[in-house]
XYZ file of C-alpha atoms in Angstrom:
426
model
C 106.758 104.605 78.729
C 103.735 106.313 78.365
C 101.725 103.235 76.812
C 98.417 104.466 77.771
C 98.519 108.002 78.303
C 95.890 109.685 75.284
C 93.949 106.675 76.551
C 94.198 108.295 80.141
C 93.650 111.821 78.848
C 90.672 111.179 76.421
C 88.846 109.154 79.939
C 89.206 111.151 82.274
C 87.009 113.947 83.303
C 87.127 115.645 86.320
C 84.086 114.955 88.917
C 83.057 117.192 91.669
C 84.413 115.710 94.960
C 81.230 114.065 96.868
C 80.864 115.837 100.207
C 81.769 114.626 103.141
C 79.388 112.352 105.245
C 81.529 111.551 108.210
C 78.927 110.436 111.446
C 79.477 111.918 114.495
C 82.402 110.506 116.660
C 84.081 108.015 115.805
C 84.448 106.691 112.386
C 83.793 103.688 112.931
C 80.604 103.890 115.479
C 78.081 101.735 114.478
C 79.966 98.734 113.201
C 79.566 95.430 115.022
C 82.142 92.817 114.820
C 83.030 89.762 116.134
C 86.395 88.537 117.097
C 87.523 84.851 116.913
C 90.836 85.303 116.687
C 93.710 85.056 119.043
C 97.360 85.706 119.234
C 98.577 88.789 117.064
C 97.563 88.468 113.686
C 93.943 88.900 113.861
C 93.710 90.549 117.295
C 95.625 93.154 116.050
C 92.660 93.570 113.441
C 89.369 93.804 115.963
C 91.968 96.308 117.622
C 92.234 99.104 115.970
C 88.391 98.474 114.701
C 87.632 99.242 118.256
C 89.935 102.005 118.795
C 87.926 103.606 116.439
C 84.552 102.662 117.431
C 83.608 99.648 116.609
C 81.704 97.444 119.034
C 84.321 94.063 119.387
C 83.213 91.008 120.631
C 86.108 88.651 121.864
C 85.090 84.899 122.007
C 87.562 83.037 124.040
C 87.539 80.214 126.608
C 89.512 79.048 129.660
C 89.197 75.367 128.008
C 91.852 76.306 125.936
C 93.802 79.492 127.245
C 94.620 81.885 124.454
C 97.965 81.749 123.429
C 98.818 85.703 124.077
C 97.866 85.082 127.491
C 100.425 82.819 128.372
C 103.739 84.433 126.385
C 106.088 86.885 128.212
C 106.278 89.509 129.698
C 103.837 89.032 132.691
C 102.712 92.006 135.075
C 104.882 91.774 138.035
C 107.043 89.316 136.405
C 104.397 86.519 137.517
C 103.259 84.050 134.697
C 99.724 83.508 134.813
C 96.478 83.543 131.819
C 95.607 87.297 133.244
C 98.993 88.543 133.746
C 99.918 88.799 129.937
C 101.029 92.466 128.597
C 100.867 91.522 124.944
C 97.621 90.003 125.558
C 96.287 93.202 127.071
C 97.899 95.462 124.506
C 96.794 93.630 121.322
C 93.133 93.240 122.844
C 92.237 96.719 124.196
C 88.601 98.305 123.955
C 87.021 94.776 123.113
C 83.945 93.039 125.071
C 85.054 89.723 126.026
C 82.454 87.061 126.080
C 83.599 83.078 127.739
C 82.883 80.797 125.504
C 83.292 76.448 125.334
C 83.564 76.541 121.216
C 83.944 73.012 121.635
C 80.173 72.485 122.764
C 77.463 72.804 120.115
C 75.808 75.368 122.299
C 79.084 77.727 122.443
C 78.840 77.045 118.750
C 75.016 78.246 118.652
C 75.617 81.637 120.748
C 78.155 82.136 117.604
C 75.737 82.071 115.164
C 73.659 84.463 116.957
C 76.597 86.631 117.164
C 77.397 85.938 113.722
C 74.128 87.227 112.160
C 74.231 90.742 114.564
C 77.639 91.075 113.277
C 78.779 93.191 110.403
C 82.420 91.163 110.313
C 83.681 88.279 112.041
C 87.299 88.113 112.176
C 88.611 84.383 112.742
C 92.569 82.976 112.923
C 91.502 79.288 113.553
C 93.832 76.325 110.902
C 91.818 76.736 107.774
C 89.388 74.224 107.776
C 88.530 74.630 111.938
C 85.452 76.960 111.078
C 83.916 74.490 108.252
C 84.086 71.742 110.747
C 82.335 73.666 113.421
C 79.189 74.392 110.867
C 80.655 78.135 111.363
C 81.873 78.351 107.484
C 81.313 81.123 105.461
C 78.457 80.152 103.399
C 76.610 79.019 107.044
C 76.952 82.303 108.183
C 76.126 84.355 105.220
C 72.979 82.337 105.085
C 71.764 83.913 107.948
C 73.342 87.024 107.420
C 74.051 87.840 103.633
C 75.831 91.138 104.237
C 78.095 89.746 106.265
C 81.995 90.351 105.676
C 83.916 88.036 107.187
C 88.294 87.820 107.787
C 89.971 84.754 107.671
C 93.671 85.274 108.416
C 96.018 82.391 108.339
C 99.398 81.551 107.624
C 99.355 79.872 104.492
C 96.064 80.926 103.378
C 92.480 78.637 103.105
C 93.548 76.636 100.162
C 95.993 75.377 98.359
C 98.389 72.451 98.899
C 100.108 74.087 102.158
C 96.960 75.594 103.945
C 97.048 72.897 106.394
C 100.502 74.649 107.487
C 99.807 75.924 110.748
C 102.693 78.445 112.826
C 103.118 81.728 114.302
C 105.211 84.684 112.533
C 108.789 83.228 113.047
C 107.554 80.606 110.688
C 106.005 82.811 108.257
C 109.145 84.900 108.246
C 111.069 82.160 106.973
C 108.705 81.410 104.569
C 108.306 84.708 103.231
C 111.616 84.852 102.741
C 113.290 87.322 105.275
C 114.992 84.169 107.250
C 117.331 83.874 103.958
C 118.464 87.744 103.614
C 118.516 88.832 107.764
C 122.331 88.087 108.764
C 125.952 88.165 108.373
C 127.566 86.606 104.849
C 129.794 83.828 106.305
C 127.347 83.174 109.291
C 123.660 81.761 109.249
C 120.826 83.302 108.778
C 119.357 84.790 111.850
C 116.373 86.057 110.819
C 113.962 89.335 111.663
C 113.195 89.835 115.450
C 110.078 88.109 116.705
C 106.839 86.563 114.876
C 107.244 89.051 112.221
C 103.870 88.449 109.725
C 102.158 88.553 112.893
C 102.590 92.189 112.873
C 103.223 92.691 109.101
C 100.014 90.762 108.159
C 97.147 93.021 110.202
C 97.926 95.954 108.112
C 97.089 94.212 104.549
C 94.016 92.915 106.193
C 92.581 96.030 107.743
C 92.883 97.998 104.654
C 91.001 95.001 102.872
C 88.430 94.860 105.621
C 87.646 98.520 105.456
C 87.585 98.302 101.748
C 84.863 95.409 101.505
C 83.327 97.478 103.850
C 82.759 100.239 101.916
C 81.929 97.695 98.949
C 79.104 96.818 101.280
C 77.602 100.114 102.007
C 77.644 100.822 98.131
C 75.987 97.499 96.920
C 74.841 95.485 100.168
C 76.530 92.484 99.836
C 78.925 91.025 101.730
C 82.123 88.505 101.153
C 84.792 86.556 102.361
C 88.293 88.088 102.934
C 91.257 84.877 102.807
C 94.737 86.312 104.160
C 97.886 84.666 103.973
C 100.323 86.065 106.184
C 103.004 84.930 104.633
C 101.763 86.602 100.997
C 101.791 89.678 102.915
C 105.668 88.910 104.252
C 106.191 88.504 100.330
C 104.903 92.034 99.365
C 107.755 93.827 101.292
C 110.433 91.863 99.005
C 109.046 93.425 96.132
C 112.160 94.814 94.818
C 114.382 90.840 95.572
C 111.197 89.231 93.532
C 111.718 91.925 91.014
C 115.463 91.282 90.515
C 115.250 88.013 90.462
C 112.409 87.979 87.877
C 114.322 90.988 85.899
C 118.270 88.876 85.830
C 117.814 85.867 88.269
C 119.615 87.845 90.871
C 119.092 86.089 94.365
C 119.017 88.556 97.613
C 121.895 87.337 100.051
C 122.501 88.190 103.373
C 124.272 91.594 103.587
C 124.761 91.966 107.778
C 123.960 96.161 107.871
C 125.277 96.835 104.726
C 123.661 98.160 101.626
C 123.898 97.717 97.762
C 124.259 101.247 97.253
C 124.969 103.277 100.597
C 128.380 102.839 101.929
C 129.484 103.146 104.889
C 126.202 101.736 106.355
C 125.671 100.115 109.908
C 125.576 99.525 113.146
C 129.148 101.319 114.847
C 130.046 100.832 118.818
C 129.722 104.021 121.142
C 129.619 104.181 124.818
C 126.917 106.138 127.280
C 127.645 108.284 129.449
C 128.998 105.834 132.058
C 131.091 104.324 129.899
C 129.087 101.425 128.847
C 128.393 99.997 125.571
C 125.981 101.894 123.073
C 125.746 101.485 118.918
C 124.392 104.317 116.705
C 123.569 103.708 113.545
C 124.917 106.080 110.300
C 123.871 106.041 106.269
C 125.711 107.733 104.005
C 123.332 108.519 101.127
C 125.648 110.386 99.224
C 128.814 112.270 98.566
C 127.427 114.986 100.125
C 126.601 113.075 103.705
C 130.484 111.622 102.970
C 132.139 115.304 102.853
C 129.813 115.990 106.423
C 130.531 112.810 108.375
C 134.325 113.228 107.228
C 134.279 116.747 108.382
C 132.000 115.768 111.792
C 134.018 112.768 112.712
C 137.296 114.116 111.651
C 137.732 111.403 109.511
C 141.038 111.111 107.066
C 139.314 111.189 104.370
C 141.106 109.061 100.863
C 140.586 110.419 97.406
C 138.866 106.918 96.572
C 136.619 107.319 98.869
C 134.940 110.263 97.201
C 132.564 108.378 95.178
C 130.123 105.920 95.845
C 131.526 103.329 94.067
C 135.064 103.852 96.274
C 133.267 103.385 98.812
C 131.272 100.557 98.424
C 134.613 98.950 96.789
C 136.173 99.350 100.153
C 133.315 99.126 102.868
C 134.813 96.937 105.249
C 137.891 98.958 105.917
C 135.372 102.203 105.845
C 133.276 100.630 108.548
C 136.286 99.237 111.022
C 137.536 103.447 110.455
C 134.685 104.585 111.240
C 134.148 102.083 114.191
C 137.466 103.122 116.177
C 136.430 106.394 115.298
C 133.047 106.441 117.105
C 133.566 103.841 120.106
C 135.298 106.416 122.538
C 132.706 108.406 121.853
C 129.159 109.250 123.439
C 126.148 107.839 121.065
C 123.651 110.303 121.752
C 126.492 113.036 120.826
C 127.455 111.153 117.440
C 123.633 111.278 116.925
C 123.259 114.819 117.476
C 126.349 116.418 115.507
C 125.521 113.988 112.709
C 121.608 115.042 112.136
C 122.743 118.814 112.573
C 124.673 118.161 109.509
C 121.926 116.796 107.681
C 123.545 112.905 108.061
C 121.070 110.125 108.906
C 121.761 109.022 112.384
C 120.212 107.715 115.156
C 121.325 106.139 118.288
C 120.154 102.419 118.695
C 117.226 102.781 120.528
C 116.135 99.892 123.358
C 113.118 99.521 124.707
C 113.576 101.701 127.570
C 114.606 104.265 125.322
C 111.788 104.960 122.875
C 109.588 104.336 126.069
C 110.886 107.412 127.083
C 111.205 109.262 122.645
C 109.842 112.492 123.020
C 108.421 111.947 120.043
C 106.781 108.820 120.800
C 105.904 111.083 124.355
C 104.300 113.987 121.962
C 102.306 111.908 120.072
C 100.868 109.741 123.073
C 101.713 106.663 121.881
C 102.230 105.137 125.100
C 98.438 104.937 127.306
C 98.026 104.498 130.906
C 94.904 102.838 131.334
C 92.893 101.556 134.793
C 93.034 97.267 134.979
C 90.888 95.477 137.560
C 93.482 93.120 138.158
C 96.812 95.420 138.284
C 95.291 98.846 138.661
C 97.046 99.907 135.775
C 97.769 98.715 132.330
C 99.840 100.568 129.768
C 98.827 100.128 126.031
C 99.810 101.478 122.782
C 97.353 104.102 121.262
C 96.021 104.270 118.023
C 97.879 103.189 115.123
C 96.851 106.707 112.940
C 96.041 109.977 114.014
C 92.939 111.285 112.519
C 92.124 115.273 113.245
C 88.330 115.283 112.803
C 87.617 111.719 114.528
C 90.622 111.019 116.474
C 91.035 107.115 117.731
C 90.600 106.119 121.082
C 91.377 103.727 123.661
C 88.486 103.120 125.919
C 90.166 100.275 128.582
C 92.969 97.435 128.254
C 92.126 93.967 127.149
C 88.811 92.197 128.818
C 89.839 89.583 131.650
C 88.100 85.977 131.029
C 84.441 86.105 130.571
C 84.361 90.326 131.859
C 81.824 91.212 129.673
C 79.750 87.849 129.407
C 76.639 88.622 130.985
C 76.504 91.858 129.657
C 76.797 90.582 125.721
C 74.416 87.388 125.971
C 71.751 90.071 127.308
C 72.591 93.264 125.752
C 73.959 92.318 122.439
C 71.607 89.295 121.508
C 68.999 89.983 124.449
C 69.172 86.318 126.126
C 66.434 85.735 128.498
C 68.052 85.689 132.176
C 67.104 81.800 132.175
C 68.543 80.586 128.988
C 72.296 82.556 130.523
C 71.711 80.465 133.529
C 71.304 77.386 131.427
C 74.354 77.919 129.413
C 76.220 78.680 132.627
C 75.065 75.481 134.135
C 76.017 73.399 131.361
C 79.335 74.840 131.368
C 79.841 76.603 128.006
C 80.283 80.128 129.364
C 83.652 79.108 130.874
């Protein structure tokens, strides 16, 4: 405790704070970046680069449809490549350029894009990119500031980098598969591709930071994320106990080492049907409340934490009878006026209509060409000098094509018409 603190005290020196150099607009005007990515995990990236101003260029080709645009749910309930909600969500504000990457003159347009860019962002199976001639060191040649994001599962070396899979896989390899479920049952596992989503978030924070090693020194570098590295981060505290007393995290259902009661308890709506709400009971003091709220009998054990957590299971079926005749959204209420964490168990049509979620505008109606509307989520963080924002929903195929080859790189007319003829803008 305190190992280095005259060290601390005899370095530091207090510095004026530089003042502040923001552009004007968005933060990120300016920056230039090209997108090879697809499905969640490095979509999500060029994302919220563009909801902040970046310039995104989305590479994609109907040769090989995207993933996103083929998984559910579909506008209209109609499967189809353009019909795709998560697609349109996780690729809003980007320019999206048709591209054969299979063709050495797709691959060519690349490199032009790749030395205009300040980052290229790129989910391919490690190895993909180096086979292409679009590696790292190929690209850096021609552009040596270049930063560029490689986001994988498994990461680009190693003895499982060849592992290719989407976020359900790198949830169970992160671990959460093991601890997500009931004791006596199977593990179930978090909902959805989870390091899909957990992932992006490591990576932009890296991204920006190489970024701002480039503006200080001009050089540029190569960013290697493993998703499921990132899944490991947020077990911090199993890896800890297991490296402090070889404890191994087990699956616990809704319970909690050290909050008891603790779950998920049946209510009903106002019609009578089936809602949950969930409760924690930090302390004594939330225990005194809910008894007094619920009108609990309360038992003398029961008084302490350790009571409690001694006899959770008859706690929770008590406090289950107790709350299922009852209206969620009123256990909610009288529990938070009390100062007891509550909450009703929200479903997707509820927190589409949270007033909180409404207040801070998370949900965006936006114009689409193909469905005359599109509704996307807004920017991740909420910045009160250069506020985010979200200029259209996802490109459809090849929308901004033209428009890149001439504007971006400034193509002659003829050489677009003889990539279009050859079939690599497609």
């Amino acid at each position: 405790l305190g190992q280095h603190t005259d060290e601390v005290l005899r370095e530091w020196a207090p510095r004026p704070a530089p003042a502040p150099s923001l552009p004007p607009g968005l933060p990120l005007a300016g920056l230039k970046v090209l997108d090879l990515s697809w499905v969640v995990a490095g979509p999500l990236i060029g994302r919220a680069l563009a909801d902040f101003g970046a310039t995104v260029v989305r590479v994609e080709s109907q040769n090989k449809v995207e993933t996103a645009r083929l998984m559910l749910p579909f506008y209209g309930g109609v499967p189809g490549p353009e019909n795709a909600a998560l697609y349109v969500n996780c690729n809003a504000g980007k320019l999206g350029l048709a591209l054969d990457l299979s063709t050495e003159r797709g691959r060519d347009v690349v490199r032009d894009l790749a030395a205009w860019a300040d980052v290229v962002v790129e989910s391919f199976s490690p190895g993909t990119m180096a086979r292409w001639g679009l590696d790292v060191e190929t690209l850096r040649a021609a552009n040596p500031g270049l930063v560029m994001l490689s986001t994988s599962l498994m990461g680009q070396t190693g003895p499982h980098a060849a592992l290719a899979g989407f976020g359900n896989l790198g949830a169970s390899l992160s671990g959460f598969q093991h601890v997500v479920g009931w004791p006596d049952r199977p593990p179930v596992g978090p909902f959805g591709p989870y390091t899909d989503f957990v992932g992006p978030r490591f990576s932009l924070a890296t991204l920006l930071a190489a970024l701002e090693h480039r503006r200080l020194t001009g050089e540029g570098c190569w960013i290697d994320v493993a998703q499921v590295e990132a899944g490991v981060f947020f077990q911090s505290s199993e890896v800890a106990a297991f490296f402090g007393d070889g404890q191994v995290a087990q699956r616990l259902g809704n319970a909690d080492l050290e909050h008891a009661p603790h779950g998920v308890y049946p209510c009903q709506d106002q019609d009578g049907r089936e809602r949950w709400v969930t409760i924690a009971v930090r302390d004594d003091g939330d225990w005194g409340r809910l008894v007094q709220v619920l009108g609990l009998d309360d038992v003398p054990a029961w008084a302490t934490a350790d009571g409690r957590r001694g006899d959770r299971a008859r706690l929770d079926d008590l406090l289950a009878q107790r709350t299922a005749p009852l209206r969620a959204e009123d256990v909610e209420q009288r529990l938070q006026a009390v100062g007891v964490p509550a909450h009703v168990v929200s479903s997707s049509r509820d927190w589409v209509h949270d007033v909180q979620l409404a207040h801070r505008k998370h949900l965006l109606r936006l114009p689409h060409p193909l469905h005359g509307e599109a509704v996307v989520e807004a920017p991740r963080c909420l910045l009160s000098d250069t506020p985010g924002v979200v200029t259209a929903p996802a490109p459809t195929y090849g929308q901004h094509t033209r428009q890149v080859l001439t504007d971006v790189l400034g193509y002659p007319a003829e050489r677009i018409q003889s990539l279009a003829d050859a079939g690599v803008l497609t």
